[in-house]
Coordinates of C-alpha atoms and ligand atoms in Angstrom, one line a residue:
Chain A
X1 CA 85.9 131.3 248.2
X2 CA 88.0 130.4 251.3
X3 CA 86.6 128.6 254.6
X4 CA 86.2 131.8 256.4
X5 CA 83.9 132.9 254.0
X6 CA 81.7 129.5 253.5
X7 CA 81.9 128.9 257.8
X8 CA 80.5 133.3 258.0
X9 CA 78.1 132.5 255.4
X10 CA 76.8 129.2 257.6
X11 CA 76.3 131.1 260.6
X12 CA 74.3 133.4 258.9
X13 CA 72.2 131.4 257.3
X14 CA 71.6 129.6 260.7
X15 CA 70.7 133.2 262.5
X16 CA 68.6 134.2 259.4
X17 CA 66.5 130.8 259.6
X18 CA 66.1 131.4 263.5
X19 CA 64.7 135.1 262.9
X20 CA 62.4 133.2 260.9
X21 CA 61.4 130.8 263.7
X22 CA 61.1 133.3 266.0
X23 CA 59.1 135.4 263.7
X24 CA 56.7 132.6 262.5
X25 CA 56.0 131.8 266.6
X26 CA 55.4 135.3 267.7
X27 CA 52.9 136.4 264.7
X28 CA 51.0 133.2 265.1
X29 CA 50.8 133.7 269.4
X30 CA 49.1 137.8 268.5
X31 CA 46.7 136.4 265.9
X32 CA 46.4 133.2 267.8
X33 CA 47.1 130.6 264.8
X34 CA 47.4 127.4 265.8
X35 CA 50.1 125.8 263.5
X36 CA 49.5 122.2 264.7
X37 CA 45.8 122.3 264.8
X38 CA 45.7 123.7 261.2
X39 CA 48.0 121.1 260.4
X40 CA 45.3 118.3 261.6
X41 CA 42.7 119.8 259.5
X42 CA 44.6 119.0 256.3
X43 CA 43.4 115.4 256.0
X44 CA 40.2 116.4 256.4
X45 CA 40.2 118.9 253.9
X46 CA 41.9 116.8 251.1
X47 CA 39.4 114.1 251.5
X48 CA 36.6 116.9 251.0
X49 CA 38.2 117.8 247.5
X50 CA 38.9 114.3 246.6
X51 CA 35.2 113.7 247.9
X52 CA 33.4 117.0 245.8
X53 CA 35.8 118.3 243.6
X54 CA 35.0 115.4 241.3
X55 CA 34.2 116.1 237.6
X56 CA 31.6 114.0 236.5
X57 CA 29.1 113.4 233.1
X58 CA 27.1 115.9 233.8
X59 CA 29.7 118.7 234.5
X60 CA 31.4 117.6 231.4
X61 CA 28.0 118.9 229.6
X62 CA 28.7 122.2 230.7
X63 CA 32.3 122.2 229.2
X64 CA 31.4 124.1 225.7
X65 CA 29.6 127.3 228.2
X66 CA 32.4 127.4 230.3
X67 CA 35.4 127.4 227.5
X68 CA 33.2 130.2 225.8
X69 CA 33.4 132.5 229.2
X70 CA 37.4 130.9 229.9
X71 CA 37.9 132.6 226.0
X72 CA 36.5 135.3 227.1
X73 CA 38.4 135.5 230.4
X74 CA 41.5 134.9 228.3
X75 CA 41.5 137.2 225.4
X76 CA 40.4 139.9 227.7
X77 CA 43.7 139.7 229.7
X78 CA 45.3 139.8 226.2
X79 CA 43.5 142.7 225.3
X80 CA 43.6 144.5 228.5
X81 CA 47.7 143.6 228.6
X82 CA 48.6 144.9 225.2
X83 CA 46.1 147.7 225.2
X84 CA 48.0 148.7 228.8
X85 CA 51.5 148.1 227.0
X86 CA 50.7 150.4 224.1
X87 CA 50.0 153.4 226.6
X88 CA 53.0 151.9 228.8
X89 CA 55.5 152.4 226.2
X90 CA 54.6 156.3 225.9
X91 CA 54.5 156.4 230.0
X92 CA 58.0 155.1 230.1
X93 CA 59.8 157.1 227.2
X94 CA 58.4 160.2 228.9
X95 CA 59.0 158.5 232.5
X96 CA 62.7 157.0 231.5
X97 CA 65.3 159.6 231.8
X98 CA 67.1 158.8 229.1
X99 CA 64.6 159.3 226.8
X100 CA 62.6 161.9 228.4
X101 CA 61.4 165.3 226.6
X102 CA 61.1 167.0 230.1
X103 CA 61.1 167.1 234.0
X104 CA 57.2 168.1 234.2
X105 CA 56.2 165.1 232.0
X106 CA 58.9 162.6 233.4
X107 CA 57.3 163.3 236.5
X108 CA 53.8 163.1 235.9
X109 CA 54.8 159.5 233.9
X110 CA 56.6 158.4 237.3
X111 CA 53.4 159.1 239.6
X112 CA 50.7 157.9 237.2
X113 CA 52.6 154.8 237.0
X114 CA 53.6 154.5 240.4
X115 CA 49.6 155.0 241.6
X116 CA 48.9 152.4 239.4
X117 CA 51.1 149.9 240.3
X118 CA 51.1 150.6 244.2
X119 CA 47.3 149.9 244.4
X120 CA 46.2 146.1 243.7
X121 CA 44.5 144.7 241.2
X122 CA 41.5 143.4 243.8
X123 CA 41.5 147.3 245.3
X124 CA 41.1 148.5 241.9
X125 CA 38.5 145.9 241.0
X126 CA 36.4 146.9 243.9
X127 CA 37.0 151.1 243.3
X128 CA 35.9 150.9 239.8
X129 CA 32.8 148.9 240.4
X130 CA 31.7 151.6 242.2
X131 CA 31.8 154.2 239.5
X132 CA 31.4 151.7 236.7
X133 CA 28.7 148.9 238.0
X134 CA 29.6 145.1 237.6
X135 CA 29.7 144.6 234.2
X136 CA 32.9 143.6 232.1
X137 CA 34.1 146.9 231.1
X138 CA 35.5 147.4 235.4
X139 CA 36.9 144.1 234.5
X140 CA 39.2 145.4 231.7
X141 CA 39.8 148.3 233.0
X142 CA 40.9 146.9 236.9
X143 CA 43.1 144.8 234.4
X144 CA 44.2 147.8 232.7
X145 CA 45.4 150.1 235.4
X146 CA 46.9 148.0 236.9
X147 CA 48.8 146.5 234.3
X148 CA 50.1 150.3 232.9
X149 CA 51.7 150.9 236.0
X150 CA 53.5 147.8 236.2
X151 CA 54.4 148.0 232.4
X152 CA 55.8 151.5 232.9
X153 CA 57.9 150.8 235.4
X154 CA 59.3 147.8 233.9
X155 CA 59.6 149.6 230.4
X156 CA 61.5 152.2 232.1
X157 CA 64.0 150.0 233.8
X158 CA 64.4 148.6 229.9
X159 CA 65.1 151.5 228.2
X160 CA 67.2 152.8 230.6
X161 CA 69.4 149.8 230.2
X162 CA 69.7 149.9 226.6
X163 CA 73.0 151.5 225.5
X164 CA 73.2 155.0 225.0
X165 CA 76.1 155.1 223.0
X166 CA 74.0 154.3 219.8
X167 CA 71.9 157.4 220.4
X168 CA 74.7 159.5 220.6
X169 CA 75.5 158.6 217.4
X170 CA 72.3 159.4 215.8
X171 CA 71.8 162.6 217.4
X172 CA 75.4 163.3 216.0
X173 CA 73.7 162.8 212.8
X174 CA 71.2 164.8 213.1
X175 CA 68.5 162.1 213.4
X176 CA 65.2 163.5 215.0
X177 CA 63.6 162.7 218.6
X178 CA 61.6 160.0 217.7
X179 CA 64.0 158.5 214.8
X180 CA 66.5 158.6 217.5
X181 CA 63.8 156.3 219.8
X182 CA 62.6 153.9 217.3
X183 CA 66.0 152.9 215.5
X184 CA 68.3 153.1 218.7
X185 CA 66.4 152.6 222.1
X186 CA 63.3 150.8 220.9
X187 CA 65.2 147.8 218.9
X188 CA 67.3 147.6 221.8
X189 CA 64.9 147.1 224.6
X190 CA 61.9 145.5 222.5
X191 CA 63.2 141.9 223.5
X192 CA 62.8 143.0 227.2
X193 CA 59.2 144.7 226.4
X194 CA 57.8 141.6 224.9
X195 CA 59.3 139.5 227.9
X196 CA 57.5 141.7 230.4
X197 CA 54.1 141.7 228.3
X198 CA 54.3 138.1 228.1
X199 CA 54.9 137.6 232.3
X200 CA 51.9 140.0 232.2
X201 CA 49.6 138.3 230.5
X202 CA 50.3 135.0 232.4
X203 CA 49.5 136.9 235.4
X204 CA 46.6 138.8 234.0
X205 CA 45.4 135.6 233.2
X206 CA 45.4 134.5 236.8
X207 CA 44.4 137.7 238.5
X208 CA 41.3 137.6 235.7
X209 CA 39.4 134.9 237.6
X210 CA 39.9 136.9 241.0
X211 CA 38.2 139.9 239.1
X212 CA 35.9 137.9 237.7
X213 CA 34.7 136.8 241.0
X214 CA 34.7 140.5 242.3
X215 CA 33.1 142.3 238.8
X216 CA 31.2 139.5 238.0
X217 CA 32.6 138.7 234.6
X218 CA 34.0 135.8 232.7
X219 CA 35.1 132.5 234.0
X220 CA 35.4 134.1 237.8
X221 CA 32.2 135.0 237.5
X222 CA 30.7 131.8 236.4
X223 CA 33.1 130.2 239.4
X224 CA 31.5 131.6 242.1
X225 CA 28.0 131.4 240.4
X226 CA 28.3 127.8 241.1
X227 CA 30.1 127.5 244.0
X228 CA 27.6 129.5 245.8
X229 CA 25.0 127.1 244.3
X230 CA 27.4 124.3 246.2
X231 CA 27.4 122.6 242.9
X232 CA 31.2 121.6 243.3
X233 CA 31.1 119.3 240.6
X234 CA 31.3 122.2 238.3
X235 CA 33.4 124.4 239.9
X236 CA 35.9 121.4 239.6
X237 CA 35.8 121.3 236.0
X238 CA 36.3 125.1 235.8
X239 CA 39.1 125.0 238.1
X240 CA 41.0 122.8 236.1
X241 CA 39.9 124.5 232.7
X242 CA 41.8 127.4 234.2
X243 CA 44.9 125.6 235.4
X244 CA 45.0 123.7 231.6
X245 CA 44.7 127.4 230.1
X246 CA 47.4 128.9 232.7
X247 CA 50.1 126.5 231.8
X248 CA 49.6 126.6 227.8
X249 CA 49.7 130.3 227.9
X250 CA 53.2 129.6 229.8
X251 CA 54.4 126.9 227.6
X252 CA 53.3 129.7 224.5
X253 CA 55.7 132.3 226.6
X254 CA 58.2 130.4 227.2
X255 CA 59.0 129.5 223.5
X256 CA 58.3 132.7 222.1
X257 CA 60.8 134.2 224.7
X258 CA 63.5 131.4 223.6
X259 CA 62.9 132.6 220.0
X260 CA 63.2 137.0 221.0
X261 CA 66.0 136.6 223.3
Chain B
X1 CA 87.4 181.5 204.9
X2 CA 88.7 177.8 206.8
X3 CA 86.1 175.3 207.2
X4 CA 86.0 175.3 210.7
X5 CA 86.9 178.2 213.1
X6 CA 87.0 177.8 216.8
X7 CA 87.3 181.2 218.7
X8 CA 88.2 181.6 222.4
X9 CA 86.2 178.3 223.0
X10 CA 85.7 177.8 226.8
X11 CA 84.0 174.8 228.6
X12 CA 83.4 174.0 231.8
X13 CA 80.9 171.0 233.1
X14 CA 81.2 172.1 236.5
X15 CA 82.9 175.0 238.5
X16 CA 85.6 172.7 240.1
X17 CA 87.6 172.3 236.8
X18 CA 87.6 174.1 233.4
X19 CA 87.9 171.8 230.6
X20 CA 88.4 174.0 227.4
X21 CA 90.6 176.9 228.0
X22 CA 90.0 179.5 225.5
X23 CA 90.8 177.5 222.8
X24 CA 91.5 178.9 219.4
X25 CA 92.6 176.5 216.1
X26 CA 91.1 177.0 212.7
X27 CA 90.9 173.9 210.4
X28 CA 90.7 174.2 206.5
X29 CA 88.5 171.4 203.8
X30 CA 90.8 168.8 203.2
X31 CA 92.9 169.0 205.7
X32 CA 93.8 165.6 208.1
X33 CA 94.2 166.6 211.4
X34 CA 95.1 164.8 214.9
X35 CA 94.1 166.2 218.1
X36 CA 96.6 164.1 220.8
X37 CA 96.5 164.7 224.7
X38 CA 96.8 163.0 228.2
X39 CA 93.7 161.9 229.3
X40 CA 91.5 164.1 230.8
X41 CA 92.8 166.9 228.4
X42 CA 90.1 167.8 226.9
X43 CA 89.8 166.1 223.5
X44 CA 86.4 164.7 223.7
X45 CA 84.9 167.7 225.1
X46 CA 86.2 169.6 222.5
X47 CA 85.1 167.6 219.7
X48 CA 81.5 167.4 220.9
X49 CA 81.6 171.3 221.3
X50 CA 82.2 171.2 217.3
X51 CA 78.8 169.7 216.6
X52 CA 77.4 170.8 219.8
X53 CA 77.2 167.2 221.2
X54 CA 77.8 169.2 224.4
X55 CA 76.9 172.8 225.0
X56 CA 79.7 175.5 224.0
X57 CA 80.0 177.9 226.6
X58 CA 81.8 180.7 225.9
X59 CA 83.4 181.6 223.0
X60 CA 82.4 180.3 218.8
X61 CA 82.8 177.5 217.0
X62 CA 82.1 178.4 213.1
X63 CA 81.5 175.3 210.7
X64 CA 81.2 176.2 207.0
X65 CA 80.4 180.1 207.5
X66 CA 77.8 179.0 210.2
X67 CA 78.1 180.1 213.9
X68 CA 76.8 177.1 215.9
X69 CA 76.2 178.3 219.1
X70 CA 73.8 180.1 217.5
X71 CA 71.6 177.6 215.3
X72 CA 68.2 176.2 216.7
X73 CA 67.1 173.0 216.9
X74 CA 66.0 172.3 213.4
X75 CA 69.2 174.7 211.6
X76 CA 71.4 172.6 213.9
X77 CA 70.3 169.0 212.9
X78 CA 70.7 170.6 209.2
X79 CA 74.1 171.4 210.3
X80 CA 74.7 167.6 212.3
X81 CA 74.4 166.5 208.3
X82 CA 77.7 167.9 207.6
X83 CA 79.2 166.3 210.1
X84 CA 79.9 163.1 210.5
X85 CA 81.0 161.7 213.7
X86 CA 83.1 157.8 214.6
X87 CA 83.6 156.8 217.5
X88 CA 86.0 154.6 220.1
X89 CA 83.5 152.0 220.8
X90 CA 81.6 152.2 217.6
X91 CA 78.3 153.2 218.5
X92 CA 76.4 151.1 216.6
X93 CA 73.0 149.6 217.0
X94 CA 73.8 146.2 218.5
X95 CA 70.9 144.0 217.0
X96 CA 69.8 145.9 214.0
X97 CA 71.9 144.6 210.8
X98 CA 75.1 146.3 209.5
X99 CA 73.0 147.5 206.3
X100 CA 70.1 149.0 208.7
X101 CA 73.2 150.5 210.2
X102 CA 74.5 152.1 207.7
X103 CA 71.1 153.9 206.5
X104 CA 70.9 154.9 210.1
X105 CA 73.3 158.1 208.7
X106 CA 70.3 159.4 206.1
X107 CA 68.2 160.2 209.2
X108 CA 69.7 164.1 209.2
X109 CA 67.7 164.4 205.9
X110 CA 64.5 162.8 206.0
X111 CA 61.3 163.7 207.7
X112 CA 61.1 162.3 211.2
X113 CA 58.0 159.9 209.9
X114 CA 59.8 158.7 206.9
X115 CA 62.8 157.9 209.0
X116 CA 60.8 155.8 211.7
X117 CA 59.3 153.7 208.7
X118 CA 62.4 153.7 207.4
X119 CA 61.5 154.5 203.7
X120 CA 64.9 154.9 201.8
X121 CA 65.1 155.2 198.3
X122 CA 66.9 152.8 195.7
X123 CA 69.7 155.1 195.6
X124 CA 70.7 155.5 199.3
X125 CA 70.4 151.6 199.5
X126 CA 72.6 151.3 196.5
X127 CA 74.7 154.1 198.0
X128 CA 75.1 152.3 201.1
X129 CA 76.1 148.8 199.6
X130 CA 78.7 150.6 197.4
X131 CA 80.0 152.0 200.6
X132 CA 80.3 148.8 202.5
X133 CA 81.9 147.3 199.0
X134 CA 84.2 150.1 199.3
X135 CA 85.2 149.2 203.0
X136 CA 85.5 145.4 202.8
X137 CA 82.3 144.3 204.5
X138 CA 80.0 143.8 201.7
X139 CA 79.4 140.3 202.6
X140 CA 78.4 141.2 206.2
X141 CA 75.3 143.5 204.9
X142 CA 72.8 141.5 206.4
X143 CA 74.7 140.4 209.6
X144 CA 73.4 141.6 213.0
X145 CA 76.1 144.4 214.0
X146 CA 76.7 142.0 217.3
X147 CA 78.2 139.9 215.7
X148 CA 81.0 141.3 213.8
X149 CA 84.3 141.8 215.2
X150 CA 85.9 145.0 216.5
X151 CA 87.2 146.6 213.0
X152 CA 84.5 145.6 210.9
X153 CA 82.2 147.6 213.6
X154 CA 84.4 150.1 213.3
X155 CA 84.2 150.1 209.4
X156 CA 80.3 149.8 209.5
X157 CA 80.8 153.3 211.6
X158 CA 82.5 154.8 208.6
X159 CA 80.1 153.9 206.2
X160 CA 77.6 155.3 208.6
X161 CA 79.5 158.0 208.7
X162 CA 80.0 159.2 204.9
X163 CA 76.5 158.1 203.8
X164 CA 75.8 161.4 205.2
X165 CA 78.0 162.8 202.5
X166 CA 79.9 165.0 204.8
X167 CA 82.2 167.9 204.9
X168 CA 83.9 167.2 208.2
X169 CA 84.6 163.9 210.0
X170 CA 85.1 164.1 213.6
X171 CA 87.0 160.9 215.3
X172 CA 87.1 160.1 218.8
X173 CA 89.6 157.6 219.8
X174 CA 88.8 155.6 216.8
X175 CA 91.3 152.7 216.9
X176 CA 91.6 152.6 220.8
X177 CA 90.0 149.7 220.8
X178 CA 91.0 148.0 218.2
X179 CA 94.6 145.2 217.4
X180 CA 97.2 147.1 215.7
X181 CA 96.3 145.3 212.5
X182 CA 92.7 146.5 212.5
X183 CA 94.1 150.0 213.4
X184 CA 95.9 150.4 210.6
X185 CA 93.0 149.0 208.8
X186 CA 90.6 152.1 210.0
X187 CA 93.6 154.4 210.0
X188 CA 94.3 153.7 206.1
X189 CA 90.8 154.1 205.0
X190 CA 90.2 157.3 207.4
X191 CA 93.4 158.5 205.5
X192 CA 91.9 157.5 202.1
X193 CA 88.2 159.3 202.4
X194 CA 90.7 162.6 203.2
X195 CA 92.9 162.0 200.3
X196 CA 90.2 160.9 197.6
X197 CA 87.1 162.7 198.6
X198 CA 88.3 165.6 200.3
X199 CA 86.5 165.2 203.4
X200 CA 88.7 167.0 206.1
X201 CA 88.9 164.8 209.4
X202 CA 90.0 165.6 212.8
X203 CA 91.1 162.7 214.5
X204 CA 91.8 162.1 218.4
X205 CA 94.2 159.4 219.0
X206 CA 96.2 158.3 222.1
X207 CA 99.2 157.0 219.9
X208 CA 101.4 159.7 219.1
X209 CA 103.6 157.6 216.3
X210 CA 99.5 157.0 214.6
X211 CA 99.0 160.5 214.8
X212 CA 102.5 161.3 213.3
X213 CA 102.4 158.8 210.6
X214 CA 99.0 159.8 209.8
X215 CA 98.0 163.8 210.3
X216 CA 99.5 166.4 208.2
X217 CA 99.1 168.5 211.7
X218 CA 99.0 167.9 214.9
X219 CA 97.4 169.7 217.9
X220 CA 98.1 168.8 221.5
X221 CA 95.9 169.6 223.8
X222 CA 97.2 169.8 227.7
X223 CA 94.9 170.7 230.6
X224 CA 92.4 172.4 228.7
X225 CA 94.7 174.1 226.6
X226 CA 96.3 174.0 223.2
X227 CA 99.8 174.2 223.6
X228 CA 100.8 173.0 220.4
X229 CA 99.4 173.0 216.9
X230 CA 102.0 172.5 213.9
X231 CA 102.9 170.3 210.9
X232 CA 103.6 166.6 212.6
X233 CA 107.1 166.6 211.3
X234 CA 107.7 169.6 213.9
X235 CA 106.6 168.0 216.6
X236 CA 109.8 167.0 218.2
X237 CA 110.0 164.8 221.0
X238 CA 110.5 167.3 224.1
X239 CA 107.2 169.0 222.6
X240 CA 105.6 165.5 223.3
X241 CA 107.0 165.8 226.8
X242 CA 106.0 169.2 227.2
X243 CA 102.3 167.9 226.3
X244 CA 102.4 164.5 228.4
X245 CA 104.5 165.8 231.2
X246 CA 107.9 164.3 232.1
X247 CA 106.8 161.3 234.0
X248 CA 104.4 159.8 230.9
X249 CA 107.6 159.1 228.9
X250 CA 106.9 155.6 228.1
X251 CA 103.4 156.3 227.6
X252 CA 104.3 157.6 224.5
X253 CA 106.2 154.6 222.4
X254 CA 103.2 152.1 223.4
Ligands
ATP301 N1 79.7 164.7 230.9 C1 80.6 165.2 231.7 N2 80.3 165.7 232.9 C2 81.2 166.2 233.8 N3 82.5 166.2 233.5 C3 82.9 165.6 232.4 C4 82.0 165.1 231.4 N4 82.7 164.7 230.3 C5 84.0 164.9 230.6 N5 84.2 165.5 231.8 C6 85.4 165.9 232.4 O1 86.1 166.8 231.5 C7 87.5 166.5 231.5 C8 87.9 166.3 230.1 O2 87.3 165.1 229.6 P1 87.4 164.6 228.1 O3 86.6 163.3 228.0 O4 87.1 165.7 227.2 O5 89.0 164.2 228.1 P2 89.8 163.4 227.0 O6 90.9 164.2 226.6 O7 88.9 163.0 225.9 O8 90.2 162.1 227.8 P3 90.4 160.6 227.3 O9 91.7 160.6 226.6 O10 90.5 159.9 228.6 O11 89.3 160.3 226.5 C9 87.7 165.3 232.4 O12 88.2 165.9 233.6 C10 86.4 164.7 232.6 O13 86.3 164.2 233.9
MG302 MG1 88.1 161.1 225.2

């Protein structure tokens, strides 16, 4: 790279980061933010969490109820995730146009995956309570839509990657549809699919306790519960259960991705 | 009655350029054949067209008495058996092993669940170790495909190939890719399966001198068009000019 280059690539950096600026300023003057006086009220807010947030004895008793509903919070992502990749993989074979058996069904995979994944997870929480009550069954199933769409769409993108020459040569030997998708473009993209499930159920995982709150299941559910009883203690010890659980299901991820890819 | 008839064969992909020009050339079992050409001649297309890889347009192709144009989806995979098909960049499965690989050429005759599962018998296994002994690459049975070099692929595409238990080999471009030591490799054992099982092949190479030292006959293809098709000892070198055009000269002798 020569000096041109590196002195173009300065300047625009310095214009980008002004746009920024500029657009920071002008969104906080129409909702009338106040940057500085929001920055004052940061003291104050750590010393309430270092004042409230405190675990104590008593919390600690309630440890073995809330790891039940945190187990229950977690497998139900896993279940909801892999249930939602199972339906997924179909979706994208008959979405990916590689792989496709026709138009009409490509493009009824696109929009069912594409309404799925355009509508978040908190809006679908909040539609299917409607029609299915707060109970844990919207839970999974806000989990589940939501999921499928993004699973399609990324399962699409892998298949489409994986090499066709390898299917060329199995049609060539007269190998059958779905021989031709489970020996060629399945073994070829499965170290992809398993990535994307994993990333899914660390989100899942996250997004869980938000549904929680909003369906009133699991760990979310038992968050609120208590911090609408202001007993912060509590809700302390739940919040870091749920961090604890967050970054072991990422350390889990991350090695099983080191041993796939 | 020649294995394979083609009859006033005409492709086109698009109406801007015709691709196959009524093409006529009859091949009998046994025979070795090379198909050589410019780029952008037409070899590939017509190859595919043989096992309907691409859709024939106007005209026949007959393979063993059968009119493929005409066969449906199930009489045509029958048909695909027959055929067995290697190609310039191998084609294989990257991360499945050579020996997976290798099965990979039964699928024509097994039911589609018993080829997702995978269920071979003891005797296609054995067949397809035999093969690979046969090749060279015995050792590399259980090696991911990735990881072999160039001609071994290209060798784990043969075996792929004749596990079928075909009548016909087609081959596109099969040493393009490949150091002239590992050609000669492929070339020798292409040459062999002709001469010992009786398979006929029809090979498309880019180096005339290959395809001279190689093919009992020789077809040229120019522009969509056969313009010549002869014993290789008669093709003479204003023939080759006449197929490359003038300016490709020293084209030819790389
Ligand atoms: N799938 C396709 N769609 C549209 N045009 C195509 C397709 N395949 C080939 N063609 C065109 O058909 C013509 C012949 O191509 P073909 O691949 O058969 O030539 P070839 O003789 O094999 O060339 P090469 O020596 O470069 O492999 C070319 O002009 C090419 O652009
Ligand atoms: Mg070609």
């Amino acid at each position: 790279m020569n000096e041109k280059i590196m002195r173009k690539k300065k300047l625009q950096l310095t214009f980008v980061f002004l746009i920024i600026i500029a657009a920071t300023y002008l969104s906080s003057a129409v909702t009338e933010y106040n940057l500085f006086e929001s920055v004052a009220t940061i003291p104050a807010a750590f010393a309430w969490i270092f004042s409230n947030l405190i675990i104590t004895q008593e919390a600690l008793e309630r440890l073995p109820d809330i790891l039940e509903k945190l187990n229950e919070t977690i497998f139900m992502s896993i279940a909801a995730t892999t249930i939602a990749a199972v339906f997924s993989l179909f979706l994208a074979l008959m979405g990916s146009k590689t792989t496709k058996a026709n138009n009409i069904l490509s493009v009824i995979a696109r929009f069912v995956a594409s309404l799925s994944r355009n509508i978040p997870v908190v809006a679908w929480s909040l539609i299917l309570l409607i029609s299915f009550g707060q109970n844990s069954v919207t839970g999974f199933l806000a989990l589940f839509v939501a999921t499928l769409g993004f699973l399609t769409r990324a399962f699409i993108e892998s298949i489409d990657e994986a090499d066709q020459k390898s299917v060329e040569a199995l049609t060539a030997t007269g190998a059958t549809y779905f021989q031709i998708v489970s020996k060629a473009v399945i073994p070829q993209s499965l170290p992809q699919m398993i990535s994307w499930i994993l990333f899914m159920i660390e989100t899942n995982i996250r997004s869980a306790t938000l549904v929680g709150i909003l369906t009133g299941t699991g760990i979310g559910y038992m968050f609120d519960l208590y911090y609408k009883n202001l007993n912060y203690n509590i809700v302390a010890l739940i919040t870091l259960t749920i961090v604890v659980a967050v970054i072991a299901i990422e350390l889990i991820s991350t090695r099983i991705r080191k041993v796939i890819l | 009655m020649p294995l394979l008839e083609v009859k006033e064969l005409n492709k086109s992909y698009n109406s801007e350029i015709q691709v196959l020009k009524n093409i006529e050339f009859s091949v009998g079992a046994g025979e070795f054949i090379s198909i050589i050409g410019p780029s952008g001649a037409g070899k590939s297309t017509l190859l595919r067209c043989i096992n309907r890889m691409v859709e024939i347009e106007t005209g026949c192709v007959f393979f063993d008495g059968k009119d493929v144009g005409a066969q449906n989806k199930k009489d045509l995979r029958r048909l695909r058996t027959n055929i067995g098909m290697i190609f310039q960049h191998y084609n294989l499965v990257p991360r499945l092993t050579v020996i997976e690989n290798v099965l990979h050429g039964r699928f024509g005759y097994k039911s589609t669940i018993g080829g997702v599962l995978g269920l071979f018998t003891e005797e296609e296994k054995q067949r397809a170790f035999d093969l690979l002994e046969k090749l060279g690459i015995a050792e590399q049975a259980y090696k991911r495909c990735d990881q072999l070099s160039g001609g071994q692929q290209q060798r784990v595409g043969i075996c792929r190939a004749l596990i079928q238990e075909p009548k016909l080999i087609l081959c596109d471009e099969p040493i393009a890719s490949l150091d002239p030591n590992s050609s000669k490799i492929i070339m020798d054992h292409l040459k062999q399966i002709s001469t010992e099982l009786g398979i006929t092949c029809i090979v498309n190479l880019h180096q005339v001198e290959v395809a001279k030292d190689y093919a009992h006959r020789i077809s040229g293809l120019k522009q969509g068009e056969v313009v010549f098709d002869g014993a290789s000892p008669l093709l003479s070198q204003d023939k080759i000019e006449h197929i490359y055009g003038m300016e490709t000269r020293e084209l030819i002798t790389v």
